Coordinates of C-alpha atoms in Angstrom, one line a residue:
M1 CA -108.1 7.3 39.8
S2 CA -109.2 3.7 38.3
A3 CA -106.6 0.9 38.9
G4 CA -105.3 1.2 36.0
E5 CA -104.4 4.8 35.5
F6 CA -101.4 7.2 36.3
R7 CA -100.9 10.4 37.9
I8 CA -99.9 12.4 34.7
D9 CA -99.8 16.6 34.9
P10 CA -102.7 17.5 33.3
A11 CA -100.2 20.5 32.4
V12 CA -98.3 18.1 30.2
D13 CA -100.4 18.0 26.7
F14 CA -100.0 15.2 25.0
A15 CA -103.1 15.5 22.4
D16 CA -100.7 16.6 19.4
F17 CA -98.6 13.4 20.1
L18 CA -100.9 10.4 20.9
S19 CA -103.2 8.5 18.8
P20 CA -106.9 9.0 18.8
G21 CA -108.6 7.7 21.7
V22 CA -105.8 7.6 23.8
S23 CA -105.3 9.0 27.4
P24 CA -102.1 9.6 28.7
G25 CA -103.3 7.8 32.2
D26 CA -103.4 4.6 30.0
L27 CA -99.7 4.3 29.3
P28 CA -97.2 2.9 32.4
E29 CA -94.4 3.8 30.3
L30 CA -95.0 8.0 31.2
D31 CA -95.6 7.2 34.8
R32 CA -92.0 6.8 35.9
L33 CA -91.0 9.9 33.4
A34 CA -93.6 11.8 35.3
R35 CA -92.1 11.2 38.6
A36 CA -89.1 12.4 37.5
R37 CA -90.3 15.4 35.7
P38 CA -87.7 17.4 38.2
L39 CA -85.2 15.5 36.8
L40 CA -85.6 15.8 33.3
S41 CA -87.0 19.5 34.0
A42 CA -83.1 19.9 35.1
F43 CA -81.5 18.7 32.3
T44 CA -84.3 20.3 29.6
T45 CA -82.4 23.6 31.4
L46 CA -79.0 22.7 30.8
F47 CA -79.5 21.8 27.7
H48 CA -82.2 24.4 25.5
G49 CA -81.0 26.7 23.4
S50 CA -77.6 27.6 21.1
E51 CA -74.6 25.2 22.4
A52 CA -72.8 28.1 23.3
E53 CA -75.4 28.9 25.9
V54 CA -75.5 24.8 27.1
L55 CA -71.2 25.1 27.5
L56 CA -71.7 28.4 29.9
R57 CA -74.2 26.3 32.3
V58 CA -73.0 23.4 32.1
L59 CA -69.6 25.8 32.9
V60 CA -71.1 27.6 35.3
L61 CA -72.6 24.6 37.5
G62 CA -70.2 22.6 37.4
E63 CA -67.4 25.0 39.0
I64 CA -70.2 25.9 42.0
G65 CA -70.7 22.2 42.6
R66 CA -66.3 21.5 42.5
T67 CA -65.6 23.5 45.6
A68 CA -67.0 20.9 48.5
D69 CA -65.0 23.2 51.2
A70 CA -67.0 26.2 50.7
P71 CA -70.3 25.1 49.0
R72 CA -71.8 28.6 49.3
W73 CA -70.8 31.5 46.8
S74 CA -71.6 35.2 47.5
P75 CA -72.3 37.3 43.7
E76 CA -68.9 38.9 44.1
A77 CA -67.4 35.6 44.3
L78 CA -69.3 34.5 41.7
R79 CA -68.0 37.3 39.7
A80 CA -64.4 37.0 40.0
R81 CA -64.2 33.5 39.5
F82 CA -66.1 33.7 36.3
A83 CA -64.4 37.0 35.4
F84 CA -63.6 35.8 31.3
I85 CA -67.7 36.0 31.4
D86 CA -69.6 39.0 30.2
P87 CA -71.5 40.3 33.5
V88 CA -74.8 40.2 31.8
K89 CA -74.2 36.7 30.0
L90 CA -73.2 35.4 33.7
E91 CA -76.6 36.8 35.4
T92 CA -78.5 35.7 32.7
V93 CA -76.9 31.9 33.1
L94 CA -77.5 32.1 37.3
R95 CA -81.0 33.8 36.9
R96 CA -81.5 30.3 34.0
L97 CA -80.6 27.7 36.9
R98 CA -81.8 29.6 39.7
D99 CA -85.3 29.7 38.2
H100 CA -85.6 26.0 37.2
A101 CA -84.0 25.2 40.6
L102 CA -80.7 24.1 39.4
L103 CA -79.5 26.4 41.7
R104 CA -80.5 28.1 45.4
V105 CA -80.2 31.4 46.8
A106 CA -80.5 31.5 50.8
D107 CA -79.3 34.8 52.7
S108 CA -77.7 36.3 49.4
Q109 CA -75.8 32.8 48.9
Y110 CA -75.7 30.6 45.8
Q111 CA -75.7 27.2 46.2
L112 CA -76.4 23.5 44.1
S113 CA -80.1 22.1 44.5
D114 CA -79.9 17.9 45.4
I115 CA -81.5 18.1 41.8
G116 CA -78.4 20.2 40.0
R117 CA -76.3 18.2 42.0
N118 CA -76.9 15.1 41.0
A119 CA -77.2 16.3 37.7
C120 CA -73.9 18.1 37.9
A121 CA -72.8 14.7 39.1
A122 CA -74.0 12.6 35.9
L123 CA -72.3 14.8 33.7
A124 CA -69.3 14.8 35.5
M125 CA -69.4 11.4 34.9
L126 CA -70.0 11.2 31.2
L127 CA -67.6 14.0 31.0
E128 CA -64.8 11.9 32.6
L129 CA -65.2 8.7 30.5
S130 CA -65.5 10.7 27.3
G131 CA -63.2 9.9 24.8
D132 CA -62.6 6.6 25.9
E133 CA -63.1 3.9 23.6
D134 CA -64.9 1.8 26.0
V135 CA -66.8 4.6 27.7
E136 CA -70.1 3.3 26.9
L137 CA -69.1 -0.5 28.1
G138 CA -67.7 1.5 30.7
F139 CA -70.7 3.7 31.9
L140 CA -73.0 1.1 31.8
T141 CA -70.8 -1.6 34.5
A142 CA -70.5 1.4 36.8
Q143 CA -74.1 2.2 36.5
I144 CA -74.6 -1.5 37.6
A145 CA -72.7 -1.4 40.3
G146 CA -73.7 1.6 41.4
L147 CA -77.3 0.5 41.4
Q148 CA -76.2 -2.7 42.8
A149 CA -74.6 -1.4 46.4
V150 CA -77.3 0.7 47.2
D151 CA -80.4 -2.3 45.7
G152 CA -81.6 -1.2 42.9
D153 CA -83.5 -1.9 40.1
T154 CA -81.1 -3.2 37.7
G155 CA -83.5 -4.0 35.4
D156 CA -83.0 -1.1 32.8
A157 CA -79.2 -0.7 33.3
L158 CA -79.3 -4.9 32.4
Q159 CA -81.2 -4.2 29.3
H160 CA -78.8 -1.6 27.7
L161 CA -75.5 -3.8 28.9
L162 CA -77.0 -6.8 27.2
G163 CA -78.1 -3.9 24.1
K164 CA -74.3 -3.1 24.0
L165 CA -73.0 -6.2 24.1
N166 CA -75.0 -7.4 21.5
D167 CA -74.0 -4.4 18.9
L168 CA -70.0 -5.4 19.8
T169 CA -70.5 -9.0 18.8
L170 CA -72.2 -8.0 15.1
H171 CA -69.5 -5.0 14.7
F172 CA -66.9 -7.5 15.8
E173 CA -68.4 -10.1 12.9
D174 CA -69.1 -7.7 10.5
A175 CA -65.5 -6.7 10.3
I176 CA -64.4 -10.1 10.2
A177 CA -67.0 -10.7 7.2
S178 CA -65.4 -8.2 5.5
G179 CA -61.9 -9.3 5.1
S180 CA -59.6 -5.8 5.8
E181 CA -56.6 -6.1 7.4
F182 CA -57.4 -2.8 9.1
R183 CA -61.0 -2.9 10.3
I184 CA -60.0 -6.9 11.8
I185 CA -57.0 -4.6 13.6
A186 CA -59.0 -1.8 14.8
A187 CA -61.8 -4.0 16.4
R188 CA -59.0 -5.9 17.6
R189 CA -57.6 -2.9 19.6
R190 CA -61.8 -2.2 20.3
L191 CA -61.8 -5.8 21.8
D192 CA -58.7 -5.0 24.2
A193 CA -60.2 -1.8 25.2
N194 CA -63.4 -3.4 26.4
G195 CA -61.5 -6.4 27.7
R196 CA -61.1 -4.9 31.9
W197 CA -65.0 -3.7 31.3
L198 CA -66.2 -7.1 30.7
E199 CA -63.8 -8.8 33.4
R200 CA -65.8 -6.9 35.9
G201 CA -69.0 -7.0 34.4
T202 CA -68.5 -10.9 34.6
A203 CA -67.7 -10.4 38.3
L204 CA -70.8 -8.8 38.7
L205 CA -72.6 -10.9 37.2
R206 CA -71.7 -13.9 39.5
D207 CA -72.8 -11.5 42.4
L208 CA -76.0 -11.2 41.0
L209 CA -76.7 -14.4 40.2
A210 CA -75.5 -15.3 43.5
D211 CA -78.7 -13.2 45.6
D212 CA -81.1 -15.9 46.4
D213 CA -84.0 -13.2 46.1
L214 CA -82.9 -12.2 42.4
P215 CA -86.5 -12.7 39.9
F216 CA -86.6 -15.3 37.3
E217 CA -86.9 -12.2 34.4
R218 CA -83.9 -10.6 36.0
A219 CA -81.6 -14.0 36.3
R220 CA -82.5 -14.8 32.3
L221 CA -81.4 -11.2 31.6
A222 CA -78.4 -11.8 33.8
Q223 CA -77.7 -14.7 31.9
R224 CA -78.1 -13.4 28.6
I225 CA -75.4 -11.0 29.7
G226 CA -73.3 -13.7 30.5
L227 CA -73.6 -15.8 26.9
A228 CA -72.9 -12.6 25.4
Q229 CA -69.3 -12.1 27.2
S230 CA -68.6 -15.4 27.0
R231 CA -69.1 -15.1 22.5
L232 CA -66.8 -11.9 22.9
A233 CA -64.7 -13.6 24.8
R234 CA -63.9 -16.2 21.9
V235 CA -63.9 -13.7 19.0
D236 CA -60.0 -12.7 19.6
A237 CA -59.3 -16.4 18.4
S238 CA -61.7 -15.3 15.0
F239 CA -59.7 -12.3 15.0
Q240 CA -56.6 -14.7 14.5
R241 CA -57.7 -17.0 12.2
A242 CA -58.7 -13.8 10.2
L243 CA -55.3 -12.2 10.3
N244 CA -53.7 -15.2 9.5
K245 CA -55.7 -16.5 6.2
I246 CA -54.7 -12.3 5.3
E247 CA -50.8 -13.6 6.1
S248 CA -50.8 -16.3 3.8
Q249 CA -52.3 -13.9 1.1
R250 CA -49.8 -11.3 1.1
V251 CA -47.5 -10.1 -1.3
T252 CA -44.0 -8.6 -1.6
L253 CA -43.0 -6.7 -3.5
G254 CA -39.7 -8.1 -4.8
G255 CA -36.9 -8.0 -2.1
S256 CA -37.9 -4.7 -1.3
G257 CA -39.2 -6.2 2.1
I258 CA -42.5 -3.8 1.5
S259 CA -45.9 -5.6 1.7
S260 CA -49.2 -4.9 0.2
S261 CA -50.4 -4.0 3.9
D262 CA -47.9 -1.8 4.1
V263 CA -48.0 0.2 0.7
A264 CA -52.3 -0.7 1.9
G265 CA -51.4 0.7 4.7
W266 CA -49.3 4.2 3.3
L267 CA -51.9 4.6 0.8
R268 CA -55.0 5.2 4.0
R269 CA -52.7 7.6 5.1
L270 CA -52.9 10.2 2.1
D271 CA -55.2 12.8 1.1
S272 CA -57.6 13.1 -1.6
A273 CA -55.4 15.2 -3.3
A274 CA -52.6 13.2 -3.0
L275 CA -54.4 10.3 -3.8
A276 CA -55.4 11.7 -7.5
A277 CA -52.1 12.9 -8.4
L278 CA -51.2 9.8 -8.0
A279 CA -53.6 8.1 -10.0
A280 CA -53.2 11.0 -13.1
D281 CA -51.4 9.0 -15.4
A282 CA -52.4 5.4 -14.2
L283 CA -55.6 5.7 -15.1
A284 CA -57.3 6.3 -18.2
P285 CA -61.1 6.6 -19.1
C286 CA -61.0 4.1 -21.9
P287 CA -58.3 1.2 -21.8
D288 CA -55.5 1.0 -24.3
L289 CA -56.6 -2.0 -26.6
T290 CA -52.7 -2.2 -27.6
L291 CA -52.5 -2.8 -23.7
L292 CA -54.3 -5.8 -23.4
A293 CA -51.9 -8.2 -23.7
G294 CA -49.2 -8.9 -21.4
D295 CA -45.4 -9.9 -21.7
H296 CA -46.5 -13.0 -21.5
E297 CA -49.1 -13.4 -23.9
L298 CA -47.0 -11.9 -26.1
L299 CA -44.0 -14.2 -25.6
D300 CA -46.1 -17.3 -26.1
R301 CA -47.2 -16.2 -29.5
A302 CA -43.9 -14.9 -30.7
E303 CA -41.7 -18.1 -29.4
P304 CA -43.5 -20.8 -32.3
T305 CA -43.5 -18.0 -35.0
L306 CA -40.0 -17.5 -34.5
S307 CA -38.9 -21.3 -33.8
A308 CA -40.7 -21.9 -37.4
E309 CA -42.8 -24.5 -36.3
P310 CA -46.1 -24.8 -37.3
V311 CA -49.0 -24.1 -35.6
S312 CA -51.5 -26.0 -36.0
E313 CA -55.2 -24.2 -35.9
A314 CA -58.1 -25.8 -34.8
E315 CA -60.5 -27.6 -36.8
T316 CA -63.4 -25.0 -36.9
A317 CA -65.5 -26.6 -40.2
L318 CA -68.6 -28.2 -38.5
P319 CA -69.8 -31.8 -38.9
A320 CA -72.1 -33.1 -42.2
P321 CA -75.7 -33.2 -41.0
D322 CA -77.4 -36.1 -40.2
D323 CA -80.7 -37.4 -38.6
A324 CA -80.9 -37.9 -35.1
P325 CA -81.1 -41.2 -33.8
V326 CA -84.7 -42.3 -33.2
A327 CA -85.2 -42.6 -29.5
A328 CA -86.2 -46.2 -28.2
E329 CA -89.6 -46.4 -26.7
P330 CA -88.4 -46.4 -22.8
P331 CA -89.7 -49.4 -20.8
A332 CA -92.6 -49.7 -19.0
E333 CA -92.9 -50.2 -15.7
D334 CA -94.3 -53.8 -14.5
L335 CA -97.3 -53.2 -12.5
H336 CA -98.5 -57.0 -12.7
L337 CA -98.2 -57.7 -9.0
L338 CA -100.0 -54.7 -8.2
E339 CA -103.0 -55.6 -10.1
R340 CA -102.7 -59.0 -8.8
F341 CA -102.7 -57.9 -5.4
A342 CA -105.3 -55.0 -5.8
H343 CA -107.4 -57.5 -7.6
R344 CA -107.1 -60.4 -4.3
L345 CA -107.9 -56.6 -2.0
G346 CA -110.9 -56.2 -3.8
A347 CA -112.5 -59.6 -3.7
L348 CA -112.2 -59.6 0.1
P349 CA -114.8 -61.4 1.9
G350 CA -113.8 -59.8 5.5
P351 CA -110.9 -58.9 8.0
I352 CA -108.2 -60.8 6.8
A353 CA -104.7 -60.6 9.3
L354 CA -101.8 -59.0 7.7
A355 CA -100.1 -62.3 8.2
D356 CA -101.8 -64.0 5.8
V357 CA -101.9 -61.7 2.9
I358 CA -98.2 -60.3 3.2
P359 CA -95.9 -62.9 2.7
G360 CA -95.2 -65.2 -0.2
N361 CA -92.7 -65.5 -3.3
G362 CA -89.9 -64.2 -1.2
F363 CA -89.0 -61.3 1.1
A364 CA -89.0 -58.3 -1.6
Q365 CA -92.6 -59.1 -3.3
A366 CA -93.7 -59.0 0.6
S367 CA -92.2 -55.9 1.3
Y368 CA -93.7 -54.1 -1.7
R369 CA -97.0 -55.2 -0.6
M370 CA -96.6 -54.0 2.7
S371 CA -95.8 -50.2 1.2
L372 CA -98.9 -50.6 -0.8
L373 CA -100.8 -51.7 2.2
A374 CA -99.4 -48.1 4.1
L375 CA -99.9 -46.1 1.1
L376 CA -103.7 -47.6 0.6
R377 CA -104.0 -46.6 4.5
D378 CA -102.6 -43.1 4.3
A379 CA -104.9 -42.4 0.9
G380 CA -108.1 -43.5 2.6
A381 CA -107.3 -41.3 5.7
G382 CA -106.2 -38.0 4.2
G383 CA -108.9 -37.9 0.8
D384 CA -106.5 -36.5 -1.5
P385 CA -108.1 -34.8 -4.0
A386 CA -105.4 -36.0 -6.4
V387 CA -105.9 -39.3 -5.8
E388 CA -109.8 -39.4 -6.7
A389 CA -109.0 -37.8 -10.1
G390 CA -106.0 -39.7 -10.9
E391 CA -106.1 -42.5 -13.5
G392 CA -104.0 -46.1 -14.0
P393 CA -103.6 -49.2 -11.5
V394 CA -102.1 -47.2 -9.1
A395 CA -104.6 -44.4 -8.6
D396 CA -107.3 -47.6 -8.9
F397 CA -105.1 -49.3 -6.0
L398 CA -105.3 -46.3 -4.1
R399 CA -109.1 -45.7 -4.6
L400 CA -110.2 -49.2 -3.2
A401 CA -112.5 -49.6 0.2
I402 CA -110.1 -51.1 2.2
D403 CA -109.4 -50.1 5.8
V404 CA -105.8 -51.2 6.8
R405 CA -105.1 -51.0 10.6
F406 CA -101.1 -51.2 12.1
T407 CA -100.5 -51.8 15.5
E408 CA -97.0 -51.3 17.2
H409 CA -96.7 -55.3 18.2
L410 CA -94.5 -58.4 16.1
Q411 CA -95.7 -61.6 15.6
P412 CA -93.3 -64.5 14.6
L413 CA -93.8 -65.7 11.2
A414 CA -92.9 -69.4 10.0
D415 CA -91.3 -68.6 6.8
D416 CA -88.0 -68.9 5.0
D417 CA -87.5 -65.3 4.1
I418 CA -89.4 -63.9 6.9
A419 CA -89.1 -64.3 10.7
A420 CA -91.8 -61.4 12.1
I421 CA -94.3 -59.8 10.6
T422 CA -96.4 -56.7 12.4
V423 CA -99.0 -57.9 14.2
G424 CA -102.7 -55.8 11.8
E425 CA -105.5 -56.3 9.2
V426 CA -107.2 -55.9 6.5
L427 CA -110.9 -55.4 5.9
P428 CA -113.5 -54.1 3.8
R429 CA -114.0 -50.3 4.3
G430 CA -117.3 -50.7 7.3
A431 CA -116.8 -54.3 8.2
P432 CA -116.6 -54.6 11.7
S433 CA -113.2 -55.6 13.4

């Protein structure tokens, strides 16, 4: 076996399940499952077949393992204990459990095998938590506590716990976003039901992170779980804010004390037939046009008529035609400063400092020249094809064969409008600095 392969039972045929050219020995994911084949085979034995067969096997296995004082059963004791099961069916169940190593027979006495007891204990925990709102979070927390107590690998259990916490967070966020009072209240009850498991999970994470030998990946996973638990701890305040907003919008029906929430709750408790009976005379396939105007609208129209007040109708005549005003020509941008500056740069004989080319005629024009040099430097460094193909004074300026160099230093300037200027130079392209 090569260094990258795993010991997969050759009797298991994966040819119909794997992609062409993929060998089972190349998949590390199968190695752990292959080493746990006896336990997986036990669960396959229990849950293969019809639902009635599965329930009978789990029932018989659980009753045999429940008696701790007398773990060995004779065939007569088993037939007496399961007298409510047909003898032939009972013998079929016992033979299947025995043939697949869930039961052992020694000296004509039945007892649970080690694998059978492990399967029975796992099912007992799941059945104990079934029916609770927090069955998943409780089971995952118990798994982590057990593995941590025996120094087991908690990696997969922590991954499942993180997935469950993220799923709860999304469920609560969806409930708040729906704006439904009933969904928010149901989500809040679910959060309260999971509160004790969140507290126990926090204590487990605190103990886990206190271990100095904890691997980095495991510690990072534990921190992500802690953040997810913090989000869940804060979601109760979001529930309260959403309920307060709904409370401010609740409508009370007259002086009866019955609110719109009470009516909605009552309607939710009715079945489909009762709802259809309520809507029988209230809904019509086509609205009656005579009912489109309510009492207030009719009163607003009738009051001025009855009071003999003239009703002024809005003027609906169109205005006389007129020629559209001729738009004035938009003012052209003054580019004389740009053109003069371009002519000055194009006639440079050699390098010249920024302090000698930028100042002049106040701070505004100096700032304009500095911005033009920055554009000229960027255009020369990027080689923009739009600049090369453009027309006009701006495009001509950006095509000047001039290099601009800036530094990070400042130098003082003897100018009334400019105190300091960046140290740099402007020079014809290719000329030595």
